[in-house]
Amino acid sequence: MILNRQREVRVALRPLESFLRRVKRELGLQQSDVTVCLVSNAAMAQLNQSFRKKKGPTDVLSFPEMSHPGGRFSPSLAARHSPLATDLGDIAISPATARRYARKHGRPLGTELRVLMLHGVLHLLGYNHETDRGEMDKIEQKLRKRLGLPQ
C-alpha cells in the first residue's frame, strides 16, 4: 500500500503501486504487507532526527515490523509459522528529497522513487549497507538490473 501524506511534489501512485507488487513478487513476498508513506521534507526531518539522531530530511527510511534472528527476514520461514500475511513494516519516502537526488543523477522522479522503494524493502528484510561489507549493494544492483532500474 502506498499513502501520499505530502503535497510538495506531485506523484503518480498507480505506477508505484504496480512496481511495489513487482518487487514483492520478485522477492517472494506476495503474502507480505509493506506500507510506503510519502511524506513532506519536514516530516522526514522529524523522523530522521527521532530515529537516527540526524538533522534534516533524508530520502528514505525503513521501519521493520519483525525482528528476526541473524538480522534477516525469511519469507518462507514466516509462512511456515503463520498462514496469514506477514507485515514487513513501513517505508517513509520524501518525494521532495527524492526529486533533488533524481535531478542530481539525471533520472526521472518516478525512477528515483522506485529505486528508493526497492532500497527500503531490502532494509525491511534486514539488510544494512552501512554494516554489511557490500552485501546489500550487491543484492540491490542485481535486483535493479532484473527490475529495469538504473545501476
PDB file of C-alpha atoms in Angstrom:
ATOM      1  CA  MET A   1       0.000   0.000   0.000  1.00  0.00           C
ATOM      2  CA  ILE A   2       1.229   3.491  -0.811  1.00  0.00           C
ATOM      3  CA  LEU A   3      -0.023   6.506   1.124  1.00  0.00           C
ATOM      4  CA  ASN A   4       0.629  10.067  -0.031  1.00  0.00           C
ATOM      5  CA  ARG A   5       0.854  12.320   3.037  1.00  0.00           C
ATOM      6  CA  GLN A   6       2.642  15.221   1.367  1.00  0.00           C
ATOM      7  CA  ARG A   7       1.737  17.995  -1.044  1.00  0.00           C
ATOM      8  CA  GLU A   8       5.172  19.285  -2.035  1.00  0.00           C
ATOM      9  CA  VAL A   9       5.611  17.076  -5.090  1.00  0.00           C
ATOM     10  CA  ARG A  10       3.046  15.615  -7.465  1.00  0.00           C
ATOM     11  CA  VAL A  11       3.386  11.828  -7.580  1.00  0.00           C
ATOM     12  CA  ALA A  12       1.590   9.232  -9.734  1.00  0.00           C
ATOM     13  CA  LEU A  13       0.700   6.460  -7.277  1.00  0.00           C
ATOM     14  CA  ARG A  14      -0.574   3.706  -9.586  1.00  0.00           C
ATOM     15  CA  PRO A  15       2.773   3.057 -11.314  1.00  0.00           C
ATOM     16  CA  LEU A  16       4.479   2.952  -7.903  1.00  0.00           C
ATOM     17  CA  GLU A  17       1.885   0.518  -6.539  1.00  0.00           C
ATOM     18  CA  SER A  18       2.422  -1.705  -9.567  1.00  0.00           C
ATOM     19  CA  PHE A  19       6.190  -1.563  -9.040  1.00  0.00           C
ATOM     20  CA  LEU A  20       5.844  -2.436  -5.339  1.00  0.00           C
ATOM     21  CA  ARG A  21       3.791  -5.516  -6.283  1.00  0.00           C
ATOM     22  CA  ARG A  22       6.520  -6.471  -8.776  1.00  0.00           C
ATOM     23  CA  VAL A  23       9.263  -6.108  -6.140  1.00  0.00           C
ATOM     24  CA  LYS A  24       7.284  -8.257  -3.710  1.00  0.00           C
ATOM     25  CA  ARG A  25       6.740 -10.885  -6.404  1.00  0.00           C
ATOM     26  CA  GLU A  26      10.442 -10.856  -7.347  1.00  0.00           C
ATOM     27  CA  LEU A  27      11.422 -11.390  -3.697  1.00  0.00           C
ATOM     28  CA  GLY A  28       8.724 -13.979  -2.946  1.00  0.00           C
ATOM     29  CA  LEU A  29       6.895 -11.620  -0.611  1.00  0.00           C
ATOM     30  CA  GLN A  30       3.436 -11.685  -2.199  1.00  0.00           C
ATOM     31  CA  GLN A  31       1.817 -12.567   1.147  1.00  0.00           C
ATOM     32  CA  SER A  32       3.696  -9.826   2.980  1.00  0.00           C
ATOM     33  CA  ASP A  33       2.423  -6.342   3.685  1.00  0.00           C
ATOM     34  CA  VAL A  34       4.586  -3.291   3.103  1.00  0.00           C
ATOM     35  CA  THR A  35       3.346   0.256   3.574  1.00  0.00           C
ATOM     36  CA  VAL A  36       5.112   3.062   1.743  1.00  0.00           C
ATOM     37  CA  CYS A  37       4.266   6.522   3.037  1.00  0.00           C
ATOM     38  CA  LEU A  38       5.239   9.574   1.012  1.00  0.00           C
ATOM     39  CA  VAL A  39       5.948  12.368   3.473  1.00  0.00           C
ATOM     40  CA  SER A  40       6.975  16.013   3.424  1.00  0.00           C
ATOM     41  CA  ASN A  41      10.555  17.102   3.959  1.00  0.00           C
ATOM     42  CA  ALA A  42       9.537  18.489   7.363  1.00  0.00           C
ATOM     43  CA  ALA A  43       8.013  15.168   8.417  1.00  0.00           C
ATOM     44  CA  MET A  44      11.040  13.269   7.107  1.00  0.00           C
ATOM     45  CA  ALA A  45      13.390  15.565   9.040  1.00  0.00           C
ATOM     46  CA  GLN A  46      11.437  14.794  12.224  1.00  0.00           C
ATOM     47  CA  LEU A  47      11.626  11.047  11.570  1.00  0.00           C
ATOM     48  CA  ASN A  48      15.322  11.254  10.761  1.00  0.00           C
ATOM     49  CA  GLN A  49      16.013  13.172  13.989  1.00  0.00           C
ATOM     50  CA  SER A  50      13.833  10.895  16.136  1.00  0.00           C
ATOM     51  CA  PHE A  51      15.049   7.558  14.846  1.00  0.00           C
ATOM     52  CA  ARG A  52      18.577   8.207  13.559  1.00  0.00           C
ATOM     53  CA  LYS A  53      19.585  11.305  15.536  1.00  0.00           C
ATOM     54  CA  LYS A  54      20.453  13.029  12.241  1.00  0.00           C
ATOM     55  CA  LYS A  55      19.397  16.541  11.294  1.00  0.00           C
ATOM     56  CA  GLY A  56      17.451  17.335   8.169  1.00  0.00           C
ATOM     57  CA  PRO A  57      15.427  15.238   5.759  1.00  0.00           C
ATOM     58  CA  THR A  58      16.698  12.128   4.043  1.00  0.00           C
ATOM     59  CA  ASP A  59      15.261  10.363   1.016  1.00  0.00           C
ATOM     60  CA  VAL A  60      14.116   7.053   2.553  1.00  0.00           C
ATOM     61  CA  LEU A  61      13.737   5.447   5.974  1.00  0.00           C
ATOM     62  CA  SER A  62      12.606   1.915   6.753  1.00  0.00           C
ATOM     63  CA  PHE A  63      10.843   0.701   9.869  1.00  0.00           C
ATOM     64  CA  PRO A  64      10.849  -3.120  10.048  1.00  0.00           C
ATOM     65  CA  GLU A  65       7.943  -4.721  11.871  1.00  0.00           C
ATOM     66  CA  MET A  66       9.586  -8.040  12.690  1.00  0.00           C
ATOM     67  CA  SER A  67      12.837  -8.718  14.423  1.00  0.00           C
ATOM     68  CA  HIS A  68      14.447 -11.829  13.055  1.00  0.00           C
ATOM     69  CA  PRO A  69      17.342 -13.987  14.138  1.00  0.00           C
ATOM     70  CA  GLY A  70      20.531 -13.070  12.352  1.00  0.00           C
ATOM     71  CA  GLY A  71      19.014  -9.808  11.149  1.00  0.00           C
ATOM     72  CA  ARG A  72      17.415 -11.337   8.059  1.00  0.00           C
ATOM     73  CA  PHE A  73      13.750 -11.975   7.398  1.00  0.00           C
ATOM     74  CA  SER A  74      12.896 -15.236   5.712  1.00  0.00           C
ATOM     75  CA  PRO A  75       9.562 -15.184   3.871  1.00  0.00           C
ATOM     76  CA  SER A  76       9.462 -18.981   3.749  1.00  0.00           C
ATOM     77  CA  LEU A  77      10.134 -19.252   7.484  1.00  0.00           C
ATOM     78  CA  ALA A  78       7.394 -16.738   8.240  1.00  0.00           C
ATOM     79  CA  ALA A  79       4.955 -18.606   6.001  1.00  0.00           C
ATOM     80  CA  ARG A  80       5.626 -21.836   7.906  1.00  0.00           C
ATOM     81  CA  HIS A  81       4.819 -20.151  11.220  1.00  0.00           C
ATOM     82  CA  SER A  82       1.731 -18.283  10.089  1.00  0.00           C
ATOM     83  CA  PRO A  83      -0.660 -18.913   7.216  1.00  0.00           C
ATOM     84  CA  LEU A  84      -1.602 -15.230   7.369  1.00  0.00           C
ATOM     85  CA  ALA A  85       0.137 -12.389   5.622  1.00  0.00           C
ATOM     86  CA  THR A  86       3.256 -11.058   7.301  1.00  0.00           C
ATOM     87  CA  ASP A  87       3.679  -7.349   7.972  1.00  0.00           C
ATOM     88  CA  LEU A  88       7.235  -6.475   6.944  1.00  0.00           C
ATOM     89  CA  GLY A  89       6.980  -2.871   8.076  1.00  0.00           C
ATOM     90  CA  ASP A  90       6.821   0.656   6.765  1.00  0.00           C
ATOM     91  CA  ILE A  91       8.910   2.778   4.429  1.00  0.00           C
ATOM     92  CA  ALA A  92       8.887   6.579   4.527  1.00  0.00           C
ATOM     93  CA  ILE A  93       9.994   8.432   1.402  1.00  0.00           C
ATOM     94  CA  SER A  94      10.359  12.168   0.892  1.00  0.00           C
ATOM     95  CA  PRO A  95       9.472  12.921  -2.741  1.00  0.00           C
ATOM     96  CA  ALA A  96      10.989  16.421  -2.414  1.00  0.00           C
ATOM     97  CA  THR A  97      14.363  14.991  -1.410  1.00  0.00           C
ATOM     98  CA  ALA A  98      13.985  12.215  -3.985  1.00  0.00           C
ATOM     99  CA  ARG A  99      13.357  14.845  -6.667  1.00  0.00           C
ATOM    100  CA  ARG A 100      16.580  16.622  -5.730  1.00  0.00           C
ATOM    101  CA  TYR A 101      18.552  13.348  -5.976  1.00  0.00           C
ATOM    102  CA  ALA A 102      16.801  12.447  -9.243  1.00  0.00           C
ATOM    103  CA  ARG A 103      17.968  15.703 -10.775  1.00  0.00           C
ATOM    104  CA  LYS A 104      21.480  15.129  -9.446  1.00  0.00           C
ATOM    105  CA  HIS A 105      21.572  11.640 -11.027  1.00  0.00           C
ATOM    106  CA  GLY A 106      19.858  12.773 -14.236  1.00  0.00           C
ATOM    107  CA  ARG A 107      16.857  10.493 -13.986  1.00  0.00           C
ATOM    108  CA  PRO A 108      13.084  10.944 -13.714  1.00  0.00           C
ATOM    109  CA  LEU A 109      11.444  11.269 -10.295  1.00  0.00           C
ATOM    110  CA  GLY A 110       9.423   8.086 -10.867  1.00  0.00           C
ATOM    111  CA  THR A 111      12.620   6.107 -11.393  1.00  0.00           C
ATOM    112  CA  GLU A 112      14.188   7.580  -8.262  1.00  0.00           C
ATOM    113  CA  LEU A 113      11.100   6.686  -6.218  1.00  0.00           C
ATOM    114  CA  ARG A 114      11.279   3.101  -7.498  1.00  0.00           C
ATOM    115  CA  VAL A 115      14.960   2.882  -6.546  1.00  0.00           C
ATOM    116  CA  LEU A 116      14.106   4.140  -3.055  1.00  0.00           C
ATOM    117  CA  MET A 117      11.220   1.697  -2.666  1.00  0.00           C
ATOM    118  CA  LEU A 118      13.475  -1.240  -3.566  1.00  0.00           C
ATOM    119  CA  HIS A 119      16.158   0.069  -1.201  1.00  0.00           C
ATOM    120  CA  GLY A 120      13.589   0.428   1.575  1.00  0.00           C
ATOM    121  CA  VAL A 121      12.236  -3.103   1.097  1.00  0.00           C
ATOM    122  CA  LEU A 122      15.756  -4.522   1.357  1.00  0.00           C
ATOM    123  CA  HIS A 123      16.174  -2.687   4.663  1.00  0.00           C
ATOM    124  CA  LEU A 124      12.863  -4.186   5.842  1.00  0.00           C
ATOM    125  CA  LEU A 125      14.318  -7.594   5.050  1.00  0.00           C
ATOM    126  CA  GLY A 126      17.223  -6.890   7.403  1.00  0.00           C
ATOM    127  CA  TYR A 127      19.943  -5.722   5.019  1.00  0.00           C
ATOM    128  CA  ASN A 128      22.123  -2.805   6.101  1.00  0.00           C
ATOM    129  CA  HIS A 129      24.568  -1.264   3.632  1.00  0.00           C
ATOM    130  CA  GLU A 130      26.258   0.654   6.455  1.00  0.00           C
ATOM    131  CA  THR A 131      27.471  -2.522   8.173  1.00  0.00           C
ATOM    132  CA  ASP A 132      27.355  -5.492   5.777  1.00  0.00           C
ATOM    133  CA  ARG A 133      30.544  -5.029   3.696  1.00  0.00           C
ATOM    134  CA  GLY A 134      28.709  -4.583   0.415  1.00  0.00           C
ATOM    135  CA  GLU A 135      26.192  -7.459   0.636  1.00  0.00           C
ATOM    136  CA  MET A 136      23.123  -5.226   0.351  1.00  0.00           C
ATOM    137  CA  ASP A 137      24.649  -3.247  -2.513  1.00  0.00           C
ATOM    138  CA  LYS A 138      25.311  -6.448  -4.490  1.00  0.00           C
ATOM    139  CA  ILE A 139      21.759  -7.687  -3.993  1.00  0.00           C
ATOM    140  CA  GLU A 140      20.303  -4.283  -4.797  1.00  0.00           C
ATOM    141  CA  GLN A 141      22.319  -3.980  -8.032  1.00  0.00           C
ATOM    142  CA  LYS A 142      21.206  -7.455  -9.121  1.00  0.00           C
ATOM    143  CA  LEU A 143      17.557  -6.596  -8.413  1.00  0.00           C
ATOM    144  CA  ARG A 144      17.834  -3.213 -10.128  1.00  0.00           C
ATOM    145  CA  LYS A 145      19.002  -4.971 -13.268  1.00  0.00           C
ATOM    146  CA  ARG A 146      16.146  -7.503 -13.120  1.00  0.00           C
ATOM    147  CA  LEU A 147      13.597  -4.744 -12.469  1.00  0.00           C
ATOM    148  CA  GLY A 148      14.916  -2.447 -15.207  1.00  0.00           C
ATOM    149  CA  LEU A 149      16.248   0.240 -12.868  1.00  0.00           C
ATOM    150  CA  PRO A 150      19.463   2.191 -13.462  1.00  0.00           C
ATOM    151  CA  GLN A 151      22.635   0.977 -11.824  1.00  0.00           C
TER     152      GLN A 151
END
